[in-house]
Coordinates of C-alpha atoms and ligand atoms in Angstrom, one line a residue:
M19 CA -52.3 16.2 47.8
R20 CA -50.4 15.4 44.6
R21 CA -47.5 17.8 43.9
Y22 CA -47.4 18.7 40.2
A23 CA -44.9 20.5 38.0
R24 CA -46.6 23.3 36.0
I25 CA -45.2 25.7 33.3
T26 CA -45.3 29.1 34.7
G27 CA -43.8 30.9 31.9
T28 CA -42.3 30.4 28.4
G29 CA -39.7 32.3 26.3
S30 CA -37.7 31.8 23.1
Y31 CA -35.1 33.4 21.0
L32 CA -34.0 33.3 17.4
P33 CA -30.8 34.5 16.2
P34 CA -31.4 37.6 13.9
R35 CA -29.9 36.1 10.5
R36 CA -32.9 34.7 8.7
L37 CA -32.5 33.0 5.5
T38 CA -35.4 32.1 3.2
N39 CA -35.3 29.1 1.0
H40 CA -34.3 31.4 -1.6
D41 CA -31.4 32.9 0.4
L42 CA -30.1 29.5 0.9
A43 CA -30.4 28.4 -2.5
A44 CA -28.5 31.2 -3.8
E45 CA -25.6 30.5 -1.2
L46 CA -25.8 26.8 -2.2
A47 CA -25.4 27.7 -5.9
Q48 CA -22.1 29.2 -5.4
R49 CA -20.9 25.9 -4.1
G50 CA -22.5 24.1 -7.3
I51 CA -25.2 22.7 -5.1
E52 CA -28.6 22.8 -6.5
T53 CA -31.8 23.3 -4.7
S54 CA -34.8 25.2 -4.8
D55 CA -37.7 26.9 -2.8
E56 CA -40.3 24.6 -4.5
W57 CA -38.3 21.2 -3.6
I58 CA -37.8 22.3 -0.1
V59 CA -41.3 23.6 0.6
E60 CA -43.0 20.5 -1.0
R61 CA -41.0 18.0 0.9
T62 CA -40.8 19.7 4.1
G63 CA -43.0 22.6 4.6
I64 CA -39.9 24.9 5.4
R65 CA -39.7 28.3 4.1
A66 CA -37.1 30.0 6.2
R67 CA -34.7 29.5 9.0
H68 CA -32.3 31.4 11.4
F69 CA -28.5 31.0 11.6
A70 CA -26.4 32.1 14.5
A71 CA -23.5 34.4 14.0
P72 CA -20.1 32.6 14.4
E73 CA -19.4 34.0 18.0
A74 CA -22.7 33.0 19.3
A75 CA -22.8 29.6 21.2
S76 CA -25.9 27.5 22.4
S77 CA -25.6 29.1 25.8
D78 CA -25.9 32.7 24.3
L79 CA -29.2 31.6 22.6
A80 CA -30.4 29.8 25.8
L81 CA -29.6 32.9 27.7
E82 CA -32.2 35.2 25.9
A83 CA -34.6 32.3 25.8
A84 CA -34.4 31.7 29.5
R85 CA -34.6 35.5 30.3
N86 CA -38.1 35.9 28.3
A87 CA -39.3 32.7 30.2
L88 CA -38.2 33.9 33.7
E89 CA -39.9 37.3 32.9
A90 CA -43.1 35.7 31.7
A91 CA -43.0 33.7 35.1
G92 CA -42.3 36.6 37.1
R93 CA -39.2 35.0 38.5
Q94 CA -35.5 36.1 39.1
P95 CA -32.4 33.9 38.1
Q96 CA -31.8 33.4 42.0
D97 CA -35.4 31.9 42.4
I98 CA -34.2 28.9 40.1
D99 CA -33.0 25.6 41.8
L100 CA -32.5 23.5 38.7
I101 CA -31.4 24.0 35.0
I102 CA -31.5 21.5 32.4
V103 CA -30.4 22.3 29.0
A104 CA -31.3 19.9 26.0
T105 CA -28.6 20.2 23.3
S106 CA -26.8 18.4 20.8
T107 CA -24.5 21.3 20.0
P108 CA -23.0 22.1 23.4
D109 CA -20.7 25.0 23.9
M110 CA -17.8 22.6 24.7
V111 CA -17.2 19.0 25.3
F112 CA -17.5 19.7 29.0
P113 CA -18.6 21.4 31.3
S114 CA -22.3 21.2 30.4
T115 CA -24.0 24.2 28.5
A116 CA -26.3 24.2 31.6
C117 CA -23.3 25.5 33.9
I118 CA -22.3 28.0 31.3
L119 CA -25.9 29.1 31.2
Q120 CA -26.2 29.2 34.9
N121 CA -23.3 31.6 35.2
K122 CA -24.5 33.7 32.5
L123 CA -27.6 34.1 34.2
G124 CA -26.3 34.7 37.5
A125 CA -28.3 31.6 39.0
N126 CA -25.1 30.1 40.6
G127 CA -25.3 27.4 43.0
C128 CA -28.3 25.5 41.8
A129 CA -28.2 22.0 40.2
A130 CA -27.2 22.3 36.4
F131 CA -26.8 19.7 33.8
D132 CA -27.5 19.0 29.9
V133 CA -29.5 16.2 28.5
Q134 CA -28.5 14.6 25.1
A135 CA -31.5 13.2 23.3
V136 CA -31.2 15.1 20.0
C137 CA -34.5 16.2 18.7
S138 CA -36.5 14.5 21.5
G139 CA -34.2 16.5 24.0
F140 CA -36.8 18.9 25.5
V141 CA -39.3 15.9 26.1
Y142 CA -36.7 14.1 27.9
A143 CA -35.4 17.3 29.7
L144 CA -38.9 18.2 30.9
T145 CA -39.8 14.7 31.8
V146 CA -36.6 14.6 34.2
A147 CA -37.4 18.1 35.7
D148 CA -41.1 17.1 36.2
A149 CA -39.9 14.0 38.1
M150 CA -37.3 16.0 40.2
I151 CA -40.1 18.4 41.1
Q152 CA -42.7 15.8 42.0
S153 CA -40.1 14.0 44.3
G154 CA -39.2 17.1 46.0
A155 CA -35.6 17.2 44.7
A156 CA -36.3 20.5 43.0
S157 CA -39.1 23.3 43.2
R158 CA -38.4 25.7 40.4
A159 CA -36.7 24.5 37.2
L160 CA -35.5 26.2 34.0
V161 CA -35.8 23.6 31.1
V162 CA -34.2 24.8 27.9
G163 CA -33.7 23.5 24.5
A164 CA -30.8 25.3 22.6
E165 CA -29.2 24.4 19.5
V166 CA -26.7 25.9 16.7
F167 CA -27.1 23.1 14.3
S168 CA -25.7 25.4 11.5
R169 CA -22.4 24.4 13.0
I170 CA -22.7 20.7 12.3
L171 CA -24.4 20.8 8.7
D172 CA -22.6 19.6 5.7
F173 CA -23.6 22.4 3.1
N174 CA -22.4 20.1 0.5
D175 CA -25.1 17.7 1.2
R176 CA -28.4 19.3 -0.2
T177 CA -30.4 16.5 1.4
T178 CA -29.8 17.5 4.9
C179 CA -28.4 21.1 5.0
V180 CA -31.6 22.7 4.0
L181 CA -33.7 21.2 6.7
F182 CA -32.1 22.6 10.0
G183 CA -31.9 26.0 11.7
D184 CA -30.6 27.3 15.1
G185 CA -32.8 28.8 18.1
A186 CA -33.8 28.4 21.9
G187 CA -36.8 27.8 23.8
A188 CA -37.2 27.7 27.6
V189 CA -39.9 27.1 30.2
V190 CA -40.0 27.9 33.9
L191 CA -41.4 24.6 35.8
E192 CA -42.8 25.1 39.2
A193 CA -44.1 22.9 42.1
S194 CA -47.9 23.5 42.2
E195 CA -51.1 21.8 43.6
E196 CA -52.7 22.8 40.5
P197 CA -52.2 20.2 37.6
G198 CA -49.6 20.9 35.1
I199 CA -47.7 18.0 33.6
L200 CA -50.2 14.9 33.7
A201 CA -48.0 12.1 32.1
S202 CA -45.1 11.4 29.8
D203 CA -43.8 8.6 27.9
L204 CA -40.1 8.2 26.8
H205 CA -38.3 5.7 24.5
A206 CA -35.1 5.0 22.6
D207 CA -33.9 2.5 20.2
G208 CA -30.0 2.4 19.9
K209 CA -30.1 -0.2 17.1
H210 CA -31.0 2.9 14.7
V211 CA -27.8 5.2 15.6
G212 CA -26.4 5.2 12.2
I213 CA -29.7 6.8 10.6
L214 CA -29.3 10.3 12.0
C215 CA -26.0 11.0 13.7
V216 CA -22.8 13.2 13.7
P217 CA -20.2 10.3 13.9
G218 CA -16.9 12.4 14.5
N219 CA -15.5 12.7 17.9
V220 CA -12.5 14.6 19.5
Y221 CA -9.6 12.1 19.9
G222 CA -6.0 13.0 20.9
G223 CA -6.5 16.9 20.1
Q224 CA -8.1 16.0 16.6
V225 CA -11.4 15.3 15.3
L226 CA -11.6 11.7 14.5
G227 CA -14.5 10.6 11.8
D228 CA -16.9 12.9 10.2
P229 CA -18.0 15.9 12.5
L230 CA -21.0 16.9 10.2
L231 CA -24.6 15.5 10.3
K232 CA -25.4 12.3 8.3
M233 CA -29.2 11.3 7.9
D234 CA -31.0 8.7 5.9
G235 CA -34.1 10.7 5.6
Q236 CA -36.5 8.0 4.4
A237 CA -35.6 5.7 7.2
V238 CA -35.9 8.5 9.7
F239 CA -39.3 9.5 8.1
K240 CA -40.9 6.0 8.5
L241 CA -39.7 5.5 12.0
A242 CA -40.8 8.8 13.2
V243 CA -44.7 8.6 11.9
G244 CA -44.9 5.1 13.6
V245 CA -43.5 5.8 17.0
L246 CA -45.1 9.4 17.3
E247 CA -48.7 7.8 17.4
K248 CA -47.6 5.2 19.9
A249 CA -46.0 7.6 22.2
A250 CA -49.1 9.9 22.0
R251 CA -51.5 7.0 22.8
A252 CA -49.4 5.7 25.7
T253 CA -49.2 9.2 27.2
L254 CA -53.0 9.9 26.9
D255 CA -53.6 6.4 28.6
K256 CA -51.4 7.2 31.5
A257 CA -53.4 10.3 32.1
G258 CA -56.7 8.7 31.5
L259 CA -57.5 11.1 28.5
A260 CA -58.8 10.5 25.1
D261 CA -57.5 12.2 21.6
S262 CA -60.5 14.4 21.9
D263 CA -59.3 16.0 24.9
I264 CA -56.1 17.6 23.3
D265 CA -56.5 21.3 22.8
W266 CA -53.0 21.5 21.1
L267 CA -50.5 19.2 19.6
I268 CA -47.1 20.6 19.6
P269 CA -44.9 18.1 17.8
H270 CA -41.2 18.2 17.2
Q271 CA -40.9 20.8 13.9
A272 CA -39.0 18.7 11.5
N273 CA -41.2 18.2 8.6
I274 CA -44.8 19.2 7.9
R275 CA -45.6 16.0 6.4
I276 CA -44.7 14.2 9.6
M277 CA -46.8 16.5 11.7
Q278 CA -49.9 16.1 9.4
S279 CA -49.5 12.3 9.5
T280 CA -49.4 12.6 13.3
A281 CA -52.4 14.7 13.5
R282 CA -54.4 12.6 11.1
K283 CA -53.7 9.4 13.1
L284 CA -55.0 11.1 16.3
G285 CA -58.1 12.5 14.5
L286 CA -56.7 16.1 15.1
S287 CA -57.4 18.7 12.4
M288 CA -54.3 21.0 11.6
D289 CA -56.1 23.8 13.4
K290 CA -55.0 22.1 16.6
V291 CA -51.3 21.8 15.8
V292 CA -48.9 24.7 16.4
V293 CA -46.8 25.1 13.2
T294 CA -43.6 26.9 13.0
V295 CA -41.4 24.6 10.9
D296 CA -42.2 26.9 7.9
Q297 CA -40.4 29.8 9.6
H298 CA -37.7 28.0 11.9
G299 CA -37.0 24.7 10.1
N300 CA -35.8 21.8 12.4
T301 CA -34.0 23.6 15.5
S302 CA -33.7 20.1 17.2
A303 CA -34.0 20.2 20.9
A304 CA -35.1 24.0 20.6
S305 CA -38.1 23.3 18.0
I306 CA -40.8 22.3 20.8
P307 CA -40.1 25.1 23.2
L308 CA -40.0 27.5 20.6
A309 CA -43.2 26.4 19.0
L310 CA -44.8 26.4 22.6
D311 CA -43.7 29.9 23.2
H312 CA -45.0 31.0 19.7
G313 CA -48.2 29.4 20.8
V314 CA -48.5 31.1 24.0
R315 CA -47.5 34.5 22.9
S316 CA -49.7 34.4 19.8
G317 CA -52.6 33.8 22.0
Q318 CA -53.3 30.2 20.5
V319 CA -52.3 28.3 23.6
R320 CA -54.3 29.4 26.7
P321 CA -54.3 28.8 30.3
G322 CA -56.1 25.6 31.3
Q323 CA -55.8 24.1 27.9
T324 CA -54.4 20.5 27.4
V325 CA -51.4 20.2 25.4
L326 CA -49.5 17.4 23.9
L327 CA -45.7 17.9 23.3
E328 CA -44.1 15.1 21.1
G329 CA -40.3 14.7 20.3
V330 CA -38.5 12.3 17.9
G331 CA -34.9 12.1 16.7
G332 CA -31.5 10.7 16.6
G333 CA -30.7 7.8 18.9
F334 CA -33.3 6.8 17.8
T335 CA -35.3 8.6 20.5
W336 CA -38.8 9.6 21.0
G337 CA -41.5 10.6 23.4
A338 CA -44.5 12.6 24.5
V339 CA -45.4 15.0 27.3
L340 CA -49.1 15.7 28.1
L341 CA -49.8 18.7 30.3
K342 CA -52.3 21.4 31.3
M343 CA -51.2 24.9 30.7
Ligands
COA411 C1 -35.2 14.5 3.8 C2 -36.4 14.3 3.1 C3 -37.2 15.6 3.0 C4 -36.1 13.9 1.7 O1 -37.4 13.7 1.0 P1 -37.7 12.5 0.2 O2 -39.0 12.6 -0.6 O3 -37.4 11.2 0.9 O4 -36.7 12.7 -1.2 P2 -35.5 11.7 -1.6 O5 -34.2 11.6 -0.7 O6 -36.1 10.4 -2.0 O7 -34.8 12.4 -2.7 C5 -35.7 12.7 -3.9 C6 -35.0 13.5 -5.0 O8 -34.7 14.8 -4.5 C7 -33.4 15.1 -4.5 N1 -32.9 16.1 -3.4 C8 -32.7 15.9 -2.2 N2 -32.5 17.0 -1.6 C9 -32.7 17.9 -2.3 C10 -32.8 19.4 -2.3 N3 -32.6 20.0 -1.2 N4 -32.9 20.1 -3.2 C11 -33.3 19.5 -4.5 N5 -33.4 18.2 -4.5 C12 -33.0 17.5 -3.6 C13 -32.6 13.7 -4.5 O9 -31.3 13.9 -5.0 C14 -33.6 12.8 -5.3 O10 -33.3 13.0 -6.4 P3 -33.3 11.7 -7.7 O11 -34.6 11.2 -7.4 O12 -32.6 12.3 -8.7 O13 -32.0 10.7 -6.8 C15 -37.5 13.4 3.8 O14 -36.9 11.8 3.5 C16 -37.7 13.6 5.1 O15 -38.3 14.6 5.6 N6 -37.3 12.7 6.2 C17 -37.3 12.8 7.4 C18 -36.0 13.9 7.8 C19 -36.5 14.6 9.2 O16 -37.3 15.0 9.5 N7 -35.3 14.3 10.0 C20 -35.1 14.9 11.4 C21 -35.9 14.2 12.4 S1 -35.6 14.8 13.9

């Protein structure tokens, strides 16, 4: 009998400070940077985002999301034998945010490591956890996406700083005889490193290069719409399913126009797409598990349904995971 990895609980967390586009535009105006609610909504669909307090790190956001997911799964931290955190805004250069989270949770002793695939981080982390569970290397995993992207935004660059937010989402993934994750498909193309990056690095006690986010928005947009359709089709093919079998599409929440384009190409109406980008902005690796948890807790996403998760982001990286809830 096939050993599957199945999601048994979801959780998420948003830091309390919420800024609408109007709030952010007013803050940026004080720096002489001009933007508007109309521009942001029209180009991206974003209306609000959350920013973490200065003292809150990714592991703090991850801790709240993880506790919520464990509670939903009816599990204790000690039940977990693997923690994977997807993040591009780790607490430290090292050790991993997963180790810091493990200690905060009190799940000491289990395997713990980070995955760095920027906005595709959660689908990468889920695929790794699935493979480890299928192989028998792990039985009960906590897979988290957590980000404090506000730390790496250039608030003098209106083309990027209006797009991102902070947050965390988590799932408990357990070995099961019941179908859970059905197939996944991951890719990267490193020749596009420069179109979305934070080029700075720590060197001899100083930051060498620019430590803030740089993006060629139009190049990212064009690449994203092409690769997301391919990854969706490849994943469906691997599972022997068709577009019409998808109950919910939960794409990375970067831009409503990219999401609409993907849905259109798959012949799905927007009623079948979980949308949180309007309220969260782009929370990078946290966006998919945040949207999944929103879908579950709002009663949209129900047990037995077929869900396609899709990530895309810096690297350039992209991928999809098809699963039964
Ligand atoms: C970033 C993005 C919204 C920009 O939209 P766009 O339609 O490409 O806009 P452009 O960059 O061509 O800029 C159009 C104009 O708006 C202006 N503009 C840019 N940001 C603005 C802002 N926040 N407020 C007001 N005006 C803004 C530009 O200066 C430009 O003005 P100009 O024509 O006078 O030069 C869009 O490219 C995008 O969504 N890309 C994908 C980004 C993404 O999802 N990244 C994450 C992937 S993980």
